[in-house]
Tab-separated table of C-alpha atoms in Angstrom:
chain	number	residue	atom	x	y	z
A	689	UNK	CA	-16.905	-31.817	-58.192
A	690	UNK	CA	-19.256	-30.223	-60.712
A	691	UNK	CA	-19.550	-31.442	-64.479
A	692	UNK	CA	-21.965	-30.064	-66.980
A	693	UNK	CA	-22.203	-31.816	-70.270
A	694	UNK	CA	-23.946	-30.437	-73.405
A	695	UNK	CA	-26.430	-28.679	-71.090
A	696	UNK	CA	-29.397	-27.175	-72.908
A	697	UNK	CA	-32.508	-25.436	-71.388
A	698	UNK	CA	-35.445	-24.593	-73.589
A	699	UNK	CA	-38.676	-22.656	-72.123
A	700	UNK	CA	-41.940	-22.757	-73.924
A	701	UNK	CA	-43.339	-19.320	-74.378
A	702	UNK	CA	-46.328	-17.806	-76.288
A	703	UNK	CA	-44.107	-16.512	-78.945
A	704	UNK	CA	-42.442	-20.170	-79.228
A	705	UNK	CA	-39.483	-21.953	-77.770
A	706	UNK	CA	-36.843	-19.920	-75.962
A	707	UNK	CA	-33.495	-21.275	-75.302
A	708	UNK	CA	-32.009	-19.935	-72.205
A	709	UNK	CA	-28.917	-22.266	-71.980
A	710	UNK	CA	-27.376	-23.576	-75.163
A	711	UNK	CA	-24.818	-26.502	-75.115
A	712	UNK	CA	-22.912	-25.556	-72.077
A	713	UNK	CA	-19.985	-27.532	-70.951
A	714	UNK	CA	-18.172	-26.743	-67.726
A	715	UNK	CA	-15.949	-28.629	-65.175
A	716	UNK	CA	-15.465	-26.956	-61.664
A	717	UNK	CA	-12.942	-28.733	-59.334
A	718	UNK	CA	-13.391	-29.185	-55.674
A	719	UNK	CA	-12.588	-26.028	-53.584
A	720	UNK	CA	-12.695	-23.645	-56.630
A	721	UNK	CA	-14.456	-20.335	-56.534
A	722	UNK	CA	-15.873	-20.235	-60.045
A	723	UNK	CA	-17.724	-17.099	-61.483
A	724	UNK	CA	-20.262	-16.880	-64.101
A	725	UNK	CA	-20.799	-13.407	-65.486
A	726	UNK	CA	-23.288	-12.184	-68.079
A	727	UNK	CA	-25.851	-9.410	-68.768
A	728	UNK	CA	-29.484	-9.951	-67.907
A	729	UNK	CA	-31.018	-12.718	-70.126
A	730	UNK	CA	-27.700	-14.296	-70.841
A	731	UNK	CA	-28.780	-17.575	-69.300
A	732	UNK	CA	-26.563	-17.490	-66.104
A	733	UNK	CA	-29.524	-17.664	-63.544
A	734	UNK	CA	-31.054	-20.612	-65.151
A	735	UNK	CA	-27.720	-22.276	-65.404
A	736	UNK	CA	-27.071	-22.025	-61.557
A	737	UNK	CA	-30.508	-23.287	-60.855
A	738	UNK	CA	-29.898	-26.382	-62.851
A	739	UNK	CA	-27.006	-27.241	-60.408
A	740	UNK	CA	-29.494	-27.892	-57.503
A	741	UNK	CA	-32.302	-29.122	-59.520
A	742	UNK	CA	-34.457	-26.041	-59.306
A	743	UNK	CA	-34.491	-26.377	-63.116
A	744	UNK	CA	-34.154	-29.499	-64.988
A	745	UNK	CA	-32.130	-29.350	-68.364
A	746	UNK	CA	-33.950	-30.066	-71.698
A	747	UNK	CA	-30.885	-31.957	-72.648
A	748	UNK	CA	-27.500	-32.810	-71.482
A	749	UNK	CA	-26.304	-33.822	-67.843
A	750	UNK	CA	-25.567	-32.044	-64.653
A	751	UNK	CA	-23.211	-34.045	-62.154
A	752	UNK	CA	-22.616	-32.390	-58.744
A	753	UNK	CA	-20.559	-34.462	-56.255
A	754	UNK	CA	-21.247	-37.650	-58.038
A	755	UNK	CA	-25.047	-37.155	-58.075
A	756	UNK	CA	-26.578	-36.791	-61.517
A	757	UNK	CA	-28.967	-33.929	-60.348
A	758	UNK	CA	-30.454	-33.604	-63.662
A	759	UNK	CA	-31.939	-37.137	-63.373
A	760	UNK	CA	-32.896	-37.508	-59.770
A	761	UNK	CA	-36.243	-36.599	-58.052
A	762	UNK	CA	-38.024	-36.873	-54.716
A	763	UNK	CA	-36.173	-37.950	-51.715
A	764	UNK	CA	-32.994	-38.568	-53.725
A	765	UNK	CA	-32.907	-35.028	-54.894
A	766	UNK	CA	-33.753	-33.681	-51.423
A	767	UNK	CA	-30.821	-35.633	-49.970
A	768	UNK	CA	-28.489	-34.277	-52.742
A	769	UNK	CA	-29.438	-30.780	-51.857
A	770	UNK	CA	-28.117	-31.383	-48.485
A	771	UNK	CA	-24.586	-30.931	-50.010
A	772	UNK	CA	-25.800	-27.936	-52.281
A	773	UNK	CA	-26.680	-24.733	-50.494
A	774	UNK	CA	-27.780	-21.280	-51.987
A	775	UNK	CA	-27.793	-17.686	-51.033
A	776	UNK	CA	-29.884	-15.131	-52.794
A	777	UNK	CA	-29.887	-11.617	-53.927
A	778	UNK	CA	-32.808	-10.760	-51.680
A	779	UNK	CA	-31.785	-12.868	-48.739
A	780	UNK	CA	-34.890	-14.860	-48.527
A	781	UNK	CA	-34.996	-14.821	-44.700
A	782	UNK	CA	-38.000	-15.829	-42.486
A	783	UNK	CA	-38.949	-12.407	-41.092
A	784	UNK	CA	-40.979	-13.788	-38.183
A	785	UNK	CA	-37.809	-15.575	-37.065
A	786	UNK	CA	-34.752	-14.326	-35.180
A	787	UNK	CA	-30.996	-14.487	-36.592
A	788	UNK	CA	-30.611	-17.515	-34.422
A	789	UNK	CA	-33.822	-19.258	-35.560
A	790	UNK	CA	-33.266	-18.391	-39.184
A	791	UNK	CA	-29.794	-20.117	-38.988
A	792	UNK	CA	-31.289	-23.019	-37.032
A	793	UNK	CA	-34.105	-23.618	-39.539
A	794	UNK	CA	-32.343	-26.145	-42.022
A	795	UNK	CA	-31.083	-27.876	-38.789
A	796	UNK	CA	-34.658	-28.394	-37.572
A	797	UNK	CA	-35.816	-29.793	-40.912
A	798	UNK	CA	-32.733	-32.288	-40.896
A	799	UNK	CA	-33.866	-33.438	-37.491
A	800	UNK	CA	-30.662	-32.261	-35.617
A	801	UNK	CA	-31.155	-32.493	-31.776
A	802	UNK	CA	-31.651	-29.261	-29.980
A	803	UNK	CA	-28.398	-29.304	-28.069
A	804	UNK	CA	-26.263	-29.865	-31.190
A	805	UNK	CA	-28.372	-27.322	-33.206
A	806	UNK	CA	-27.764	-24.760	-30.640
A	807	UNK	CA	-23.938	-25.484	-30.669
A	808	UNK	CA	-23.897	-25.388	-34.321
A	809	UNK	CA	-25.680	-22.149	-34.666
A	810	UNK	CA	-23.285	-20.459	-32.158
A	811	UNK	CA	-20.485	-21.577	-34.314
A	812	UNK	CA	-21.910	-20.207	-37.397
A	813	UNK	CA	-22.927	-16.784	-35.771
A	814	UNK	CA	-19.301	-16.369	-34.738
A	815	UNK	CA	-17.961	-17.404	-38.190
A	816	UNK	CA	-20.163	-14.807	-40.032
A	817	UNK	CA	-19.427	-12.046	-37.327
A	818	UNK	CA	-23.044	-11.588	-36.029
A	819	UNK	CA	-22.196	-12.011	-32.186
A	820	UNK	CA	-24.710	-9.797	-30.251
A	821	UNK	CA	-27.351	-9.829	-32.962
A	822	UNK	CA	-28.655	-13.453	-32.161
A	823	UNK	CA	-32.139	-12.342	-31.053
A	824	UNK	CA	-32.609	-9.719	-33.696
A	825	UNK	CA	-35.175	-9.965	-36.421
A	826	UNK	CA	-34.363	-9.389	-40.203
A	827	UNK	CA	-36.229	-5.965	-40.111
A	828	UNK	CA	-33.629	-4.812	-37.521
A	829	UNK	CA	-30.737	-5.775	-39.539
A	830	UNK	CA	-28.727	-3.866	-42.266
A	831	UNK	CA	-28.550	-5.467	-45.895
A	832	UNK	CA	-24.973	-6.896	-45.050
A	833	UNK	CA	-26.190	-8.307	-41.808
A	834	UNK	CA	-29.197	-10.049	-43.574
A	835	UNK	CA	-26.803	-11.691	-46.115
A	836	UNK	CA	-24.483	-12.832	-43.281
A	837	UNK	CA	-27.462	-14.554	-41.835
A	838	UNK	CA	-28.301	-16.054	-45.381
A	839	UNK	CA	-24.748	-17.349	-45.617
A	840	UNK	CA	-24.694	-18.824	-42.071
A	841	UNK	CA	-28.044	-20.515	-42.854
A	842	UNK	CA	-26.649	-21.937	-46.157
A	843	UNK	CA	-23.668	-23.353	-44.162
A	844	UNK	CA	-25.721	-25.046	-41.448
A	845	UNK	CA	-25.785	-28.401	-42.897
A	846	UNK	CA	-22.269	-28.299	-43.830
A	847	UNK	CA	-22.511	-28.440	-47.597
A	848	UNK	CA	-19.956	-29.369	-50.051
A	849	UNK	CA	-20.968	-26.552	-52.761
A	850	UNK	CA	-22.441	-23.162	-52.065
A	851	UNK	CA	-24.365	-21.282	-55.041
A	852	UNK	CA	-24.527	-17.703	-54.808
A	853	UNK	CA	-27.256	-16.029	-57.020
A	854	UNK	CA	-26.301	-12.327	-57.431
A	855	UNK	CA	-25.686	-12.507	-53.639
A	856	UNK	CA	-24.101	-8.937	-53.439
A	857	UNK	CA	-25.964	-6.878	-56.006
A	858	UNK	CA	-28.410	-5.383	-53.602
A	859	UNK	CA	-25.557	-4.282	-51.422
A	860	UNK	CA	-23.439	-1.125	-51.324
A	861	UNK	CA	-19.806	-1.352	-52.564
A	862	UNK	CA	-18.196	-1.299	-49.006
A	863	UNK	CA	-20.646	-4.022	-47.742
A	864	UNK	CA	-20.079	-6.121	-50.873
A	865	UNK	CA	-16.303	-6.193	-50.223
A	866	UNK	CA	-16.985	-7.226	-46.629
A	867	UNK	CA	-19.269	-10.169	-47.972
A	868	UNK	CA	-16.819	-11.242	-50.687
A	869	UNK	CA	-14.186	-11.316	-48.043
A	870	UNK	CA	-16.214	-13.607	-45.847
A	871	UNK	CA	-16.783	-15.910	-48.850
A	872	UNK	CA	-13.036	-16.104	-49.556
A	873	UNK	CA	-12.453	-16.908	-45.836
A	874	UNK	CA	-15.108	-19.711	-45.831
A	875	UNK	CA	-13.634	-21.180	-48.978
A	876	UNK	CA	-10.175	-21.133	-47.433
A	877	UNK	CA	-11.310	-22.587	-44.214
A	878	UNK	CA	-13.520	-25.329	-45.307
A	879	UNK	CA	-12.399	-25.958	-48.941
A	880	UNK	CA	-16.019	-25.202	-49.984
A	881	UNK	CA	-16.648	-25.071	-53.638
A	882	UNK	CA	-18.348	-21.822	-54.521
A	883	UNK	CA	-20.276	-21.001	-57.716
A	884	UNK	CA	-21.389	-17.443	-58.222
A	885	UNK	CA	-23.340	-15.598	-60.863
A	886	UNK	CA	-23.003	-11.886	-61.309
A	887	UNK	CA	-23.087	-9.005	-63.588
A	888	UNK	CA	-20.260	-7.155	-61.668
A	889	UNK	CA	-16.695	-7.824	-62.885
A	890	UNK	CA	-15.607	-6.324	-59.675
A	891	UNK	CA	-17.063	-9.496	-57.853
A	892	UNK	CA	-15.269	-11.759	-60.390
A	893	UNK	CA	-11.935	-10.003	-59.980
A	894	UNK	CA	-12.029	-9.905	-56.228
A	895	UNK	CA	-12.656	-13.459	-55.283
A	896	UNK	CA	-12.942	-15.894	-58.237
A	897	UNK	CA	-10.255	-18.424	-59.499
A	898	UNK	CA	-11.866	-18.820	-62.849
A	899	UNK	CA	-14.775	-17.352	-64.723
A	900	UNK	CA	-17.187	-18.264	-67.716
A	901	UNK	CA	-18.559	-15.339	-69.514
A	902	UNK	CA	-22.193	-16.079	-70.887
A	903	UNK	CA	-23.975	-14.440	-73.725
A	904	UNK	CA	-27.283	-15.465	-75.220
A	905	UNK	CA	-27.268	-18.787	-73.358
A	906	UNK	CA	-23.675	-19.763	-74.219
A	907	UNK	CA	-20.409	-19.619	-72.662
A	908	UNK	CA	-18.384	-17.486	-74.890
A	909	UNK	CA	-15.277	-17.279	-73.046
A	910	UNK	CA	-13.755	-19.303	-70.061
A	911	UNK	CA	-10.624	-19.209	-68.330
A	912	UNK	CA	-8.377	-18.047	-65.243
A	913	UNK	CA	-9.570	-14.651	-63.999
A	914	UNK	CA	-5.926	-13.363	-64.421
A	915	UNK	CA	-5.673	-14.536	-68.113
A	916	UNK	CA	-9.123	-13.112	-68.841
A	917	UNK	CA	-8.323	-9.734	-67.454
A	918	UNK	CA	-5.089	-9.628	-69.116
A	919	UNK	CA	-6.169	-10.702	-72.550
A	920	UNK	CA	-10.083	-10.716	-73.064
A	921	UNK	CA	-10.914	-12.097	-76.418
A	922	UNK	CA	-14.675	-11.642	-76.940
A	923	UNK	CA	-16.200	-8.043	-77.220
A	924	UNK	CA	-18.557	-8.701	-74.313
A	925	UNK	CA	-15.616	-9.670	-72.084
A	926	UNK	CA	-13.768	-6.603	-73.034
A	927	UNK	CA	-16.734	-4.539	-72.040
A	928	UNK	CA	-16.911	-6.249	-68.484
A	929	UNK	CA	-13.160	-5.879	-67.952
A	930	UNK	CA	-13.645	-2.021	-68.759
A	931	UNK	CA	-16.487	-1.744	-66.169
A	932	UNK	CA	-14.301	-1.774	-63.279
A	933	UNK	CA	-13.836	0.226	-60.188
A	934	UNK	CA	-13.201	3.918	-60.151
A	935	UNK	CA	-9.952	5.052	-61.566
A	936	UNK	CA	-9.661	2.203	-64.091
A	937	UNK	CA	-10.335	2.531	-67.722
A	938	UNK	CA	-13.709	3.289	-68.929
A	939	UNK	CA	-15.131	3.613	-72.661
A	940	UNK	CA	-15.557	7.205	-72.059
A	941	UNK	CA	-11.948	7.599	-70.839
A	942	UNK	CA	-10.710	5.805	-74.026
A	943	UNK	CA	-12.764	7.854	-76.186
A	944	UNK	CA	-11.286	10.902	-74.658
A	945	UNK	CA	-7.930	9.620	-75.193
A	946	UNK	CA	-8.541	8.962	-78.915
A	947	UNK	CA	-9.775	12.394	-79.465
A	948	UNK	CA	-6.638	14.014	-77.633
A	949	UNK	CA	-4.360	11.908	-79.533
A	950	UNK	CA	-5.653	11.553	-83.178
A	951	UNK	CA	-2.274	10.797	-84.476
A	952	UNK	CA	0.156	7.917	-83.955
A	953	UNK	CA	-0.404	4.725	-82.267
A	954	UNK	CA	-2.223	3.836	-78.835
A	955	UNK	CA	-1.394	0.650	-77.041
A	956	UNK	CA	-2.723	-1.066	-73.971
A	957	UNK	CA	0.247	-2.981	-72.555
A	958	UNK	CA	-0.650	-5.389	-69.557
A	959	UNK	CA	1.813	-7.276	-67.387
A	960	UNK	CA	1.699	-9.721	-64.559
A	961	UNK	CA	2.933	-8.879	-60.955
A	962	UNK	CA	6.461	-10.240	-61.494
A	963	UNK	CA	6.867	-8.125	-64.588
A	964	UNK	CA	6.669	-4.904	-62.604
A	965	UNK	CA	10.190	-5.611	-61.397
A	966	UNK	CA	11.488	-5.246	-64.955
A	967	UNK	CA	12.139	-1.801	-66.699
A	968	UNK	CA	10.435	-2.951	-69.869
A	969	UNK	CA	9.227	0.581	-70.768
A	970	UNK	CA	12.524	2.408	-70.113
A	971	UNK	CA	14.192	-0.256	-72.272
A	972	UNK	CA	11.377	0.194	-74.992
A	973	UNK	CA	11.876	3.996	-75.084
A	974	UNK	CA	15.648	3.812	-75.238
A	975	UNK	CA	15.827	0.910	-78.022
A	976	UNK	CA	13.565	2.603	-80.638
A	977	UNK	CA	13.433	5.989	-82.119
A	978	UNK	CA	9.792	6.747	-81.102
A	979	UNK	CA	8.367	9.401	-78.862
A	980	UNK	CA	6.289	7.804	-75.861
A	981	UNK	CA	3.470	9.275	-73.748
A	982	UNK	CA	2.284	7.244	-70.663
A	983	UNK	CA	-1.444	8.227	-70.719
A	984	UNK	CA	-3.010	6.090	-68.015
A	985	UNK	CA	-1.930	3.187	-65.765
A	986	UNK	CA	-3.547	1.037	-62.971
A	987	UNK	CA	-3.182	-2.212	-61.163
A	988	UNK	CA	-5.952	-4.662	-61.001
A	989	UNK	CA	-5.915	-7.403	-58.000
A	990	UNK	CA	-7.187	-10.836	-58.512
A	991	UNK	CA	-7.126	-14.061	-56.320
A	992	UNK	CA	-4.023	-15.307	-58.257
A	993	UNK	CA	-1.997	-12.086	-58.454
A	994	UNK	CA	-2.116	-8.452	-59.862
A	995	UNK	CA	-2.125	-7.148	-63.365
A	996	UNK	CA	-0.786	-3.764	-64.264
A	997	UNK	CA	-2.054	-2.091	-67.244
A	998	UNK	CA	-0.520	0.865	-69.140
A	999	UNK	CA	-2.149	2.867	-71.919
A	1000	UNK	CA	0.634	4.448	-73.913
A	1001	UNK	CA	0.844	6.704	-77.033
A	1002	UNK	CA	3.772	6.283	-79.506
A	1003	UNK	CA	4.923	8.303	-82.548
A	1004	UNK	CA	7.507	7.403	-84.942
A	1005	UNK	CA	7.946	5.909	-88.486
A	1006	UNK	CA	6.033	2.980	-89.509
A	1007	UNK	CA	8.942	0.773	-89.389
A	1008	UNK	CA	10.064	1.862	-85.890
A	1009	UNK	CA	6.509	1.651	-84.631
A	1010	UNK	CA	6.252	-1.987	-86.111
A	1011	UNK	CA	9.273	-3.048	-84.481
A	1012	UNK	CA	8.666	-1.517	-81.100
A	1013	UNK	CA	5.246	-3.271	-80.890
A	1014	UNK	CA	6.858	-6.514	-81.909
A	1015	UNK	CA	9.627	-5.968	-79.269
A	1016	UNK	CA	6.902	-5.526	-76.368
A	1017	UNK	CA	5.191	-8.719	-77.625
A	1018	UNK	CA	8.456	-10.718	-77.363
A	1019	UNK	CA	8.746	-9.884	-73.759
A	1020	UNK	CA	5.475	-11.752	-73.200
A	1021	UNK	CA	3.553	-8.701	-72.196
A	1022	UNK	CA	-0.122	-8.304	-73.344
A	1023	UNK	CA	-0.162	-5.853	-76.196
A	1024	UNK	CA	-3.507	-4.586	-77.719
A	1025	UNK	CA	-3.376	-1.952	-80.550
A	1026	UNK	CA	-6.321	0.375	-79.730
A	1027	UNK	CA	-5.372	2.925	-82.557
A	1028	UNK	CA	-2.929	3.044	-85.302
A	1029	UNK	CA	-2.884	5.695	-87.924
């Protein structure tokens, strides 16, 4: 569905060339919800804008639905964009038009007859949950309602790909979740391929199947969301994984744990949903001559299942500690040594 091959984007600035995207290779199959996460300046916005031709790569190719978007122009590009819609952080609605007329706008441009247009708009209003707000203007809507209008408008021409440019970052957490639920529903109903960029790991874990982590214009980590959460490899990915919703680990809480337990070994043990049925920890405690304290625990839910995480402190001889860690690793659990004295 979407293939990026050795894509590079260089901007010319007063201080010289600026490489925003550097040799990115990605393949996104049809029907996937694919996330791109990174801090400001990572290159993710430039990357997503190359998918619909708003930016042209300096090198490499961008193939979307069989069209080499990086090579086509004019009428051919406009036709290709019929299959590639986009929703934005700040909604980009027409403020002088009602909800109904905003949604109808792309259909008008496409030359759809009035009767068919009216029918399609009504279907979309129902789909995004805006019944009763058809004649309201954007100034009369909440942030979540505005984004629902944006989503409905983006779906008007029945695209095959939906690009989401920080689509929830201007919304409160509860509204964010409702919009993410809507995107999942749309993905399941229509098999729509969704590519979203964000700086919020909560968005990635809630709806994405796979994720690419970007830093300094490069994809530094790529994989199934479940695998990335369970075993983040790069320092930036580890920071993102730690920046989750209330109740989960934070750098501050880890620092507090380290201060409270300066001796012994602290482990972060992660396990997939099926492993919760196995008494790994009780076996672990009985099998080795070590003292064990469970310090923290949480469960993170993703589109492909849940991951449990335990932060545990163990004390014992060097030999018993080494053997106990090896035992946990043999059970196919994720084991990270945070501290070892």
